[in-house]
Amino acid sequence: MRSETLLSITPALREALLRNRFDTGTMLEALGPEVHAALGRSEPVPVRRATRELGDLGVLIRLFLLADDCPAGDVAAALTPLTIAQCVDAGLLEGENFDSENPLVRAAVDLRPIDVGDGDRWVISDLDGGIRPKKATADHVLGVGHASLSLLQATPTAKVGSVLDLGTGCGIQALHANTYADSVTATDINQRAVDLTAATMALNGLDVELLQGSWFEPVEGRTFDQVVANPPFVVGEARVHHTYRDSGLDLDGASELMISRSIDYLNPGGTAALLASWVHIEGHDWRSRIASWLPAHGVDAWVVQRDVADPALYVGTWLKDGGQDPRDPESASRANAWLDHLEEADVEGVGFGFVFLRRTDSPTDLMAEDLMHGFSDPLGAEALAYFDRLAWLREHDVLEERFVLDPDTALERVYLPGDEGWQQVVTRVHRGNGPHWQHEIDELGAALLAGLRADGLVVDELVELLAAANGEDPDQLREAVVTLLVSLVRHGLVLPVTN
């Protein structure tokens, strides 16, 4: 029986990490940008060469970031005041031949620094096999991957009282939530995830409520100001191979559960930021599928689809993620069964993206749309602004209001060569910040937007002038203008003038 646990050695481990400045800024400075980039690409050779002259910091980089076998004496010096025996007993290190003249040890877990927005934190998870091959076990705790980082960057960070991180995994979202919330509750069905997150929080000197249990069961009857979740959303059979990605629910049942139930655990006005996947069924609109998961009343929802994968690519990607060789007969058999299941359900693709929810006292409003193009601004602030704009639209008649263009909104005209020279084919407005939305408009729409002024006419008066000047029916033009402005306000290209 172990006399030490990761949690019990965190005070001494923190002391060692701080002493050696095992943080992102120091490593970037010590390694240089080129070698640091190689580290990000999981290319160990340049990193090993660069760490030769870095002393104890170099030892920690090789030990935890390269998963190298390192001389026990060097590791003991770097991790002082911890001993090798304590680290092995606690599950931080592993090795063999400790009675030999030059014993070697290696990391038994992944330990790395990450900047979550207000300085460095350390995250403990299971080794992912990126540099040292390692097959994921059923209770594998995934580290900070692309999905985790994308959710972190898309999460609203306005100050709130309480946050629920459901399915915390390695705890990265809970770490992030500590930068903007007064209290954080994190749950996971996987006891190992709860244990590693407890060690992560203690290592960072943070107080987080940790609960073990399935889905919302650990917090039944409670509500929060914000819910964040990177749940096990992999689309497949109703089986669990790895708890970090398989829900045990058929197809996109995990996403349906999260989207349909999160609102019940939000305080009035509270928000949720979720990663989710949904199937594209032949002959059906994916937007309608998500709409069927929402209640008829009490939620505003903004769903952005970032990617759609065909079944073959989807299955192959997730098999490799689990450390399986697609050429292996066992893996090939599983791939066939997985693809058969998707085919039987008429799945022609799997969508992936973000779901933002806000609890309201109004009829449900859903906007589900593709956001495939690149953009650099985080979506969290945009989600809150979207909900605020939607609430404004619900309470105001756009015909009686004044609007202005967002300063980053540009008018674009596209011309193509024709028989008589350049011929205009498209007129559109383009928002140069945020998600870079674009909307095609006609010439009357462009004229309307040109007339928007903070101290100018209200929209209904502009419509009357445009109709008279262009021989249009005022009522028909009024209807078209309302539709256009509502769409542009939702996407933030046009903003209401508020007193």
Coordinates of C-alpha atoms in Angstrom, one line a residue:
M1 CA 0.0 0.0 0.0
R2 CA 1.3 3.4 -0.9
S3 CA 2.3 5.7 1.9
E4 CA 2.3 8.7 -0.4
T5 CA -0.1 10.1 -2.9
L6 CA 0.3 12.8 -5.5
L7 CA -1.9 15.1 -3.4
S8 CA 0.3 14.6 -0.3
I9 CA 3.6 15.5 -2.1
T10 CA 2.2 18.6 -3.9
P11 CA 3.7 21.2 -1.3
A12 CA 7.2 19.9 -1.8
L13 CA 6.7 19.4 -5.6
R14 CA 5.5 23.0 -5.8
E15 CA 8.6 24.2 -4.0
A16 CA 10.8 22.4 -6.5
L17 CA 9.0 23.7 -9.6
L18 CA 9.1 27.3 -8.3
R19 CA 12.8 27.0 -7.4
N20 CA 13.6 25.8 -10.9
R21 CA 11.2 28.2 -12.6
F22 CA 9.4 25.4 -14.4
D23 CA 7.1 27.8 -16.2
T24 CA 6.2 28.7 -19.8
G25 CA 8.0 32.1 -19.9
T26 CA 11.3 30.7 -18.5
M27 CA 11.2 27.7 -20.9
L28 CA 10.6 29.9 -23.9
E29 CA 13.5 32.1 -22.9
A30 CA 15.8 29.2 -22.1
L31 CA 15.0 27.1 -25.2
G32 CA 14.6 29.9 -27.7
P33 CA 11.6 30.2 -30.1
E34 CA 12.8 27.6 -32.6
V35 CA 13.5 24.9 -30.1
H36 CA 10.3 25.7 -28.2
A37 CA 8.4 25.3 -31.4
A38 CA 10.0 21.9 -31.9
L39 CA 8.8 21.0 -28.4
G40 CA 5.2 21.9 -29.4
R41 CA 5.6 19.6 -32.5
S42 CA 6.7 16.7 -30.2
E43 CA 10.2 16.7 -31.8
P44 CA 12.5 15.7 -28.9
V45 CA 16.0 15.8 -30.4
P46 CA 16.4 19.7 -30.6
V47 CA 14.9 20.0 -27.1
R48 CA 17.3 17.4 -25.6
R49 CA 20.3 19.2 -27.2
A50 CA 19.1 22.6 -25.9
T51 CA 18.6 21.3 -22.3
R52 CA 22.2 20.1 -21.9
E53 CA 23.2 23.4 -20.4
L54 CA 20.1 24.2 -18.4
G55 CA 20.9 22.4 -15.2
D56 CA 17.9 21.3 -13.1
L57 CA 15.4 23.0 -15.4
G58 CA 16.8 21.0 -18.3
V59 CA 16.3 17.8 -16.2
L60 CA 12.7 18.7 -15.5
I61 CA 12.0 19.5 -19.2
R62 CA 13.5 16.1 -20.3
L63 CA 11.7 14.3 -17.4
F64 CA 8.2 15.7 -17.8
L65 CA 7.9 17.2 -21.3
L66 CA 10.0 14.6 -23.2
A67 CA 9.1 11.6 -21.0
D68 CA 12.8 10.6 -21.1
D69 CA 14.6 8.2 -18.8
C70 CA 16.7 10.3 -16.6
P71 CA 19.5 9.5 -14.1
A72 CA 17.9 9.2 -10.6
G73 CA 20.6 11.4 -9.1
D74 CA 19.9 14.3 -11.4
V75 CA 16.1 14.0 -10.8
A76 CA 16.6 13.8 -7.1
A77 CA 18.6 17.1 -7.2
A78 CA 16.0 18.8 -9.4
L79 CA 13.0 17.7 -7.2
T80 CA 14.6 18.4 -3.8
P81 CA 13.1 18.4 -1.1
L82 CA 11.3 15.3 -2.6
T83 CA 13.1 12.0 -2.6
I84 CA 13.0 9.5 -5.4
A85 CA 11.3 7.0 -3.1
Q86 CA 8.5 9.5 -2.3
C87 CA 8.0 10.3 -6.0
V88 CA 7.8 6.7 -7.0
D89 CA 5.5 5.8 -4.0
A90 CA 3.2 8.7 -4.9
G91 CA 3.0 7.7 -8.6
L92 CA 4.9 10.8 -9.9
L93 CA 7.9 8.7 -11.1
E94 CA 8.6 5.1 -12.1
G95 CA 11.7 3.1 -12.8
E96 CA 13.5 -0.1 -12.1
N97 CA 17.0 -1.4 -11.1
F98 CA 17.2 1.1 -8.2
D99 CA 20.0 -1.0 -6.8
S100 CA 22.2 -0.5 -9.8
E101 CA 25.1 1.9 -10.0
N102 CA 23.3 4.4 -12.3
P103 CA 19.5 3.9 -11.9
L104 CA 17.1 5.7 -14.3
V105 CA 13.7 7.1 -13.6
R106 CA 10.9 8.4 -15.8
A107 CA 7.7 10.4 -15.3
A108 CA 4.7 8.3 -14.5
V109 CA 2.3 11.2 -15.3
D110 CA 2.3 14.2 -17.5
L111 CA 3.2 17.4 -15.6
R112 CA 3.5 20.7 -17.5
P113 CA 3.0 24.4 -17.1
I114 CA 0.3 26.3 -19.0
D115 CA -0.8 29.9 -19.1
V116 CA -4.6 30.0 -18.6
G117 CA -4.9 33.8 -18.8
D118 CA -3.6 35.2 -15.6
G119 CA -0.2 33.6 -15.3
D120 CA 1.2 30.1 -15.2
R121 CA -0.5 27.0 -13.7
W122 CA 0.7 23.4 -13.7
V123 CA -1.5 20.6 -15.0
I124 CA -1.2 16.9 -14.1
S125 CA -2.6 14.3 -16.4
D126 CA -1.8 10.8 -17.8
L127 CA 0.9 10.5 -20.4
D128 CA -0.5 10.7 -23.9
G129 CA 2.0 8.7 -25.9
G130 CA 2.9 11.6 -28.1
I131 CA 6.6 11.1 -27.6
R132 CA 6.8 7.8 -25.7
P133 CA 4.3 5.3 -27.0
K134 CA 1.7 4.4 -24.5
K135 CA -1.8 2.9 -25.0
A136 CA -4.6 4.7 -23.2
T137 CA -6.3 2.8 -20.4
A138 CA -10.0 2.9 -19.7
D139 CA -9.6 5.5 -16.9
H140 CA -7.0 7.5 -18.9
V141 CA -7.0 11.2 -18.0
L142 CA -6.4 13.2 -21.1
G143 CA -4.1 16.2 -20.9
V144 CA -4.5 19.6 -22.4
G145 CA -5.3 19.0 -26.0
H146 CA -6.7 21.0 -28.9
A147 CA -10.3 20.5 -27.8
S148 CA -9.6 21.7 -24.3
L149 CA -7.7 24.7 -25.5
S150 CA -10.5 25.6 -28.0
L151 CA -13.1 25.5 -25.2
L152 CA -10.8 27.5 -22.9
Q153 CA -10.5 30.2 -25.5
A154 CA -14.2 30.2 -26.3
T155 CA -15.4 30.4 -22.7
P156 CA -16.9 33.7 -21.4
T157 CA -14.7 35.2 -18.7
A158 CA -16.9 38.0 -17.3
K159 CA -16.8 37.9 -13.5
V160 CA -19.4 35.4 -12.1
G161 CA -20.1 34.0 -8.7
S162 CA -20.1 30.2 -9.4
V163 CA -19.0 27.9 -12.1
L164 CA -19.6 24.2 -12.7
D165 CA -17.0 22.4 -14.8
L166 CA -18.8 19.1 -15.7
G167 CA -16.4 16.3 -16.8
T168 CA -13.3 18.1 -15.6
G169 CA -10.8 15.6 -16.8
C170 CA -7.4 17.0 -16.0
G171 CA -9.0 20.1 -14.6
I172 CA -7.9 22.7 -17.2
Q173 CA -11.3 24.3 -17.4
A174 CA -11.6 24.5 -13.6
L175 CA -8.1 26.1 -13.5
H176 CA -9.4 28.7 -16.1
A177 CA -12.6 29.3 -14.2
N178 CA -10.6 30.3 -11.1
T179 CA -9.5 33.4 -13.0
Y180 CA -13.0 34.8 -13.3
A181 CA -15.3 33.0 -10.7
D182 CA -15.6 33.3 -7.0
S183 CA -16.2 29.5 -6.6
V184 CA -15.6 26.5 -8.8
T185 CA -17.2 23.1 -8.6
A186 CA -15.7 20.3 -10.8
T187 CA -17.1 16.9 -11.4
D188 CA -16.1 13.7 -13.2
I189 CA -17.3 10.1 -13.4
N190 CA -13.7 9.0 -13.4
Q191 CA -12.2 8.8 -9.9
R192 CA -8.7 9.0 -11.3
A193 CA -9.6 12.3 -13.0
V194 CA -10.9 13.6 -9.7
D195 CA -7.7 12.5 -7.9
L196 CA -5.4 14.1 -10.5
T197 CA -7.4 17.3 -10.6
A198 CA -7.2 17.4 -6.8
A199 CA -3.4 17.2 -7.1
T200 CA -3.4 19.8 -9.8
M201 CA -5.4 22.3 -7.7
A202 CA -3.3 21.7 -4.6
L203 CA -0.1 22.2 -6.7
N204 CA -1.5 25.6 -7.8
G205 CA -2.7 26.5 -4.3
L206 CA -6.4 26.7 -5.5
D207 CA -9.5 25.7 -3.7
V208 CA -12.0 23.8 -5.9
E209 CA -14.9 21.7 -4.9
L210 CA -14.4 18.2 -6.5
L211 CA -17.2 15.7 -6.8
Q212 CA -17.2 12.2 -8.3
G213 CA -20.2 11.1 -10.2
S214 CA -22.0 10.7 -13.5
W215 CA -23.2 13.8 -15.5
F216 CA -25.2 16.1 -13.3
E217 CA -25.9 13.7 -10.5
P218 CA -23.2 15.1 -8.1
V219 CA -24.9 18.6 -8.3
E220 CA -28.5 17.6 -8.5
G221 CA -30.7 20.4 -7.1
R222 CA -28.0 23.1 -7.4
T223 CA -27.6 26.0 -9.9
F224 CA -24.6 28.0 -11.1
D225 CA -23.9 31.2 -12.8
Q226 CA -21.9 29.4 -15.5
V227 CA -21.5 25.8 -16.8
V228 CA -18.6 24.7 -18.9
A229 CA -18.1 21.3 -20.2
N230 CA -15.9 19.3 -22.6
P231 CA -17.9 16.1 -22.2
P232 CA -17.2 12.7 -23.7
F233 CA -18.9 13.7 -26.9
V234 CA -17.5 11.1 -29.3
V235 CA -20.2 9.8 -31.7
G236 CA -20.4 6.0 -31.8
E237 CA -21.9 3.0 -30.2
A238 CA -23.4 3.0 -26.7
R239 CA -20.2 1.6 -25.2
V240 CA -17.4 3.0 -23.1
H241 CA -13.8 2.2 -24.2
H242 CA -12.3 5.4 -22.6
T243 CA -14.1 7.5 -20.1
Y244 CA -12.6 10.7 -21.3
R245 CA -14.2 10.4 -24.7
D246 CA -17.0 7.7 -24.7
S247 CA -20.2 8.5 -22.9
G248 CA -22.0 5.1 -23.1
L249 CA -24.8 6.9 -25.0
D250 CA -25.6 6.1 -28.6
L251 CA -24.4 8.4 -31.4
D252 CA -24.7 12.1 -30.2
G253 CA -26.6 11.2 -27.1
A254 CA -24.0 12.9 -24.8
S255 CA -24.3 16.2 -26.6
E256 CA -28.1 15.9 -26.5
L257 CA -28.0 15.3 -22.7
M258 CA -25.7 18.3 -22.1
I259 CA -27.6 20.7 -24.4
S260 CA -31.0 19.7 -23.1
R261 CA -30.2 19.6 -19.4
S262 CA -27.5 22.3 -18.8
I263 CA -30.2 25.0 -18.6
D264 CA -31.7 23.4 -15.5
Y265 CA -28.5 24.0 -13.6
L266 CA -28.1 27.6 -14.5
N267 CA -29.2 30.6 -12.4
P268 CA -31.5 33.1 -14.2
G269 CA -29.3 34.9 -16.8
G270 CA -26.6 32.2 -16.4
T271 CA -24.6 31.0 -19.3
A272 CA -23.2 27.7 -20.5
A273 CA -20.2 27.1 -22.9
L274 CA -20.0 23.5 -24.2
L275 CA -18.1 21.5 -26.7
A276 CA -20.4 19.2 -28.6
S277 CA -20.8 16.9 -31.6
W278 CA -23.9 16.1 -33.6
V279 CA -24.6 13.7 -36.4
H280 CA -25.6 14.7 -39.9
I281 CA -28.4 12.4 -41.0
E282 CA -29.1 11.9 -44.7
G283 CA -32.1 14.0 -45.7
H284 CA -32.2 16.0 -42.4
D285 CA -31.0 19.4 -41.3
W286 CA -28.5 19.3 -38.4
R287 CA -30.0 22.5 -37.1
S288 CA -33.4 20.9 -36.6
R289 CA -31.7 18.1 -34.7
I290 CA -30.2 20.5 -32.2
A291 CA -33.5 22.5 -32.0
S292 CA -35.3 19.3 -30.9
W293 CA -33.0 19.0 -27.9
L294 CA -34.0 22.4 -26.5
P295 CA -37.1 23.3 -24.4
A296 CA -39.7 25.5 -26.0
H297 CA -39.2 28.2 -23.4
G298 CA -36.4 29.6 -21.3
V299 CA -33.2 29.5 -23.3
D300 CA -31.2 31.5 -25.8
A301 CA -28.9 29.3 -27.8
W302 CA -26.0 30.1 -30.1
V303 CA -24.5 27.1 -31.9
V304 CA -21.5 27.4 -34.1
Q305 CA -20.4 24.5 -36.2
R306 CA -16.6 24.5 -36.7
D307 CA -16.1 21.3 -38.7
V308 CA -17.8 18.4 -40.3
A309 CA -16.0 15.1 -40.7
D310 CA -17.0 12.2 -43.0
P311 CA -17.5 8.9 -41.1
A312 CA -14.2 7.3 -42.3
L313 CA -12.1 10.2 -41.2
Y314 CA -14.0 10.6 -37.9
V315 CA -13.5 6.9 -36.9
G316 CA -9.9 6.8 -38.0
T317 CA -9.0 10.0 -36.1
W318 CA -10.5 8.7 -32.8
L319 CA -8.9 5.3 -33.1
K320 CA -5.5 6.9 -33.5
D321 CA -6.3 9.2 -30.6
G322 CA -6.7 6.1 -28.4
G323 CA -3.3 4.9 -29.4
Q324 CA -4.6 2.2 -31.8
D325 CA -2.8 1.3 -35.0
P326 CA -5.4 1.1 -37.8
R327 CA -3.4 -1.7 -39.4
D328 CA -3.8 -3.9 -36.4
P329 CA -6.5 -6.6 -36.9
E330 CA -8.2 -5.8 -33.6
S331 CA -8.4 -2.0 -34.5
A332 CA -9.6 -2.8 -38.0
S333 CA -12.4 -4.9 -36.6
R334 CA -13.5 -2.1 -34.3
A335 CA -13.3 0.4 -37.1
N336 CA -15.6 -1.8 -39.2
A337 CA -18.1 -2.2 -36.4
W338 CA -18.0 1.6 -35.7
L339 CA -18.6 2.4 -39.4
D340 CA -21.3 -0.2 -39.7
H341 CA -23.1 1.4 -36.8
L342 CA -22.9 4.9 -38.3
E343 CA -24.1 3.6 -41.7
E344 CA -27.1 1.8 -40.2
A345 CA -28.1 5.2 -38.6
D346 CA -27.8 6.9 -42.0
V347 CA -25.0 9.1 -40.7
E348 CA -23.3 11.0 -43.5
G349 CA -21.1 13.2 -41.4
V350 CA -20.3 14.3 -37.8
G351 CA -20.4 18.0 -36.9
F352 CA -18.3 19.6 -34.1
G353 CA -18.5 23.0 -32.5
F354 CA -19.4 25.2 -29.6
V355 CA -22.8 25.6 -27.9
F356 CA -23.5 28.7 -25.9
L357 CA -26.7 28.9 -23.8
R358 CA -28.3 31.5 -21.6
R359 CA -31.2 31.0 -19.3
T360 CA -34.0 33.4 -19.9
D361 CA -37.7 33.8 -19.1
S362 CA -38.6 34.2 -22.8
P363 CA -39.5 31.7 -25.6
T364 CA -36.5 29.8 -26.8
D365 CA -34.4 31.4 -29.5
L366 CA -31.8 29.3 -31.4
M367 CA -29.3 30.4 -34.0
A368 CA -27.3 27.5 -35.3
E369 CA -24.8 28.3 -38.1
D370 CA -21.5 27.3 -39.7
L371 CA -18.4 29.1 -38.7
M372 CA -15.8 27.3 -40.8
H373 CA -13.6 30.2 -41.7
G374 CA -10.6 31.3 -39.7
F375 CA -10.7 34.1 -37.1
S376 CA -8.5 35.1 -34.2
D377 CA -10.7 36.7 -31.6
P378 CA -12.0 34.4 -28.8
L379 CA -15.7 33.5 -28.9
G380 CA -16.4 33.9 -25.2
A381 CA -16.9 37.7 -25.2
E382 CA -18.7 37.4 -28.5
A383 CA -21.2 34.9 -27.0
L384 CA -22.1 37.3 -24.2
A385 CA -22.4 40.2 -26.6
Y386 CA -24.6 38.1 -28.9
F387 CA -27.0 37.3 -26.0
D388 CA -27.1 40.9 -25.0
R389 CA -27.9 42.0 -28.5
L390 CA -30.6 39.3 -28.7
A391 CA -32.2 40.5 -25.5
W392 CA -32.2 44.1 -26.9
L393 CA -33.9 43.0 -30.1
R394 CA -36.5 41.2 -28.0
E395 CA -37.4 44.4 -26.1
H396 CA -37.3 46.9 -29.0
D397 CA -39.0 47.7 -32.3
V398 CA -36.1 48.3 -34.7
L399 CA -38.3 50.6 -36.9
E400 CA -38.4 53.0 -34.0
E401 CA -34.7 53.0 -33.1
R402 CA -31.5 54.5 -34.3
F403 CA -28.5 52.4 -35.2
V404 CA -24.8 52.9 -36.1
L405 CA -22.4 50.6 -37.9
D406 CA -19.8 48.8 -35.9
P407 CA -16.5 50.7 -36.6
D408 CA -15.0 47.5 -38.0
T409 CA -17.8 46.9 -40.5
A410 CA -16.7 47.4 -44.1
L411 CA -18.7 47.5 -47.3
E412 CA -17.3 45.3 -50.1
R413 CA -18.2 45.1 -53.7
V414 CA -17.0 42.2 -55.9
Y415 CA -16.6 42.6 -59.6
L416 CA -15.8 40.0 -62.2
P417 CA -14.8 40.7 -65.9
G418 CA -17.7 40.7 -68.3
D419 CA -18.5 41.5 -71.9
E420 CA -18.6 45.2 -71.1
G421 CA -15.8 45.4 -68.6
W422 CA -16.1 44.9 -64.8
Q423 CA -19.5 43.7 -63.7
Q424 CA -20.5 43.8 -60.1
V425 CA -21.7 40.4 -58.8
V426 CA -21.8 40.7 -55.0
T427 CA -22.3 43.5 -52.5
R428 CA -21.7 42.6 -48.9
V429 CA -20.8 43.9 -45.5
H430 CA -18.0 42.4 -43.6
R431 CA -17.2 42.6 -39.9
G432 CA -13.5 42.9 -39.5
N433 CA -13.3 41.7 -35.9
G434 CA -14.8 38.9 -33.8
P435 CA -15.9 36.0 -36.0
H436 CA -15.6 38.1 -39.2
W437 CA -19.2 37.7 -40.2
Q438 CA -20.2 38.5 -43.8
H439 CA -23.7 39.3 -45.1
E440 CA -24.7 39.9 -48.7
I441 CA -27.0 42.9 -49.2
D442 CA -28.5 44.7 -52.2
E443 CA -28.1 48.3 -53.2
L444 CA -31.1 49.5 -51.1
G445 CA -29.6 47.8 -48.1
A446 CA -26.2 49.5 -48.7
A447 CA -28.1 52.8 -49.0
L448 CA -29.9 52.2 -45.7
L449 CA -26.7 51.4 -43.8
A450 CA -25.1 54.5 -45.2
G451 CA -27.8 56.6 -43.7
L452 CA -27.5 55.2 -40.1
R453 CA -26.5 57.9 -37.7
A454 CA -26.4 58.1 -33.9
D455 CA -28.2 61.5 -34.1
G456 CA -30.0 60.8 -37.4
L457 CA -33.4 59.5 -38.4
V458 CA -35.1 56.4 -36.9
V459 CA -35.3 53.4 -39.2
D460 CA -38.9 53.9 -40.2
E461 CA -38.1 57.4 -41.4
L462 CA -35.2 56.1 -43.4
V463 CA -37.4 53.5 -45.0
E464 CA -39.9 56.1 -46.1
L465 CA -37.2 58.2 -47.8
L466 CA -35.7 55.2 -49.5
A467 CA -39.1 54.0 -50.7
A468 CA -39.9 57.4 -52.1
A469 CA -36.5 57.8 -53.8
N470 CA -36.5 54.4 -55.4
G471 CA -40.2 53.8 -56.3
E472 CA -40.6 51.0 -53.8
D473 CA -43.6 50.0 -51.8
P474 CA -42.9 51.3 -48.2
D475 CA -44.6 48.3 -46.5
Q476 CA -42.6 45.7 -48.4
L477 CA -39.4 47.6 -48.0
R478 CA -40.1 48.0 -44.3
E479 CA -40.5 44.2 -43.9
A480 CA -37.2 43.6 -45.7
V481 CA -35.4 46.2 -43.7
V482 CA -36.5 44.7 -40.4
T483 CA -35.3 41.3 -41.5
L484 CA -31.9 42.7 -42.6
L485 CA -31.3 44.8 -39.5
V486 CA -32.2 42.0 -37.1
S487 CA -29.7 39.7 -38.8
L488 CA -27.0 42.4 -38.8
V489 CA -27.6 43.3 -35.1
R490 CA -27.4 39.6 -34.1
H491 CA -24.0 39.4 -35.7
G492 CA -22.8 42.8 -34.4
L493 CA -22.3 44.5 -37.7
V494 CA -24.9 47.1 -36.8
L495 CA -25.3 48.3 -33.2
P496 CA -28.3 50.0 -31.5
V497 CA -27.9 53.6 -30.2
T498 CA -28.6 53.4 -26.5
N499 CA -29.1 56.4 -24.3

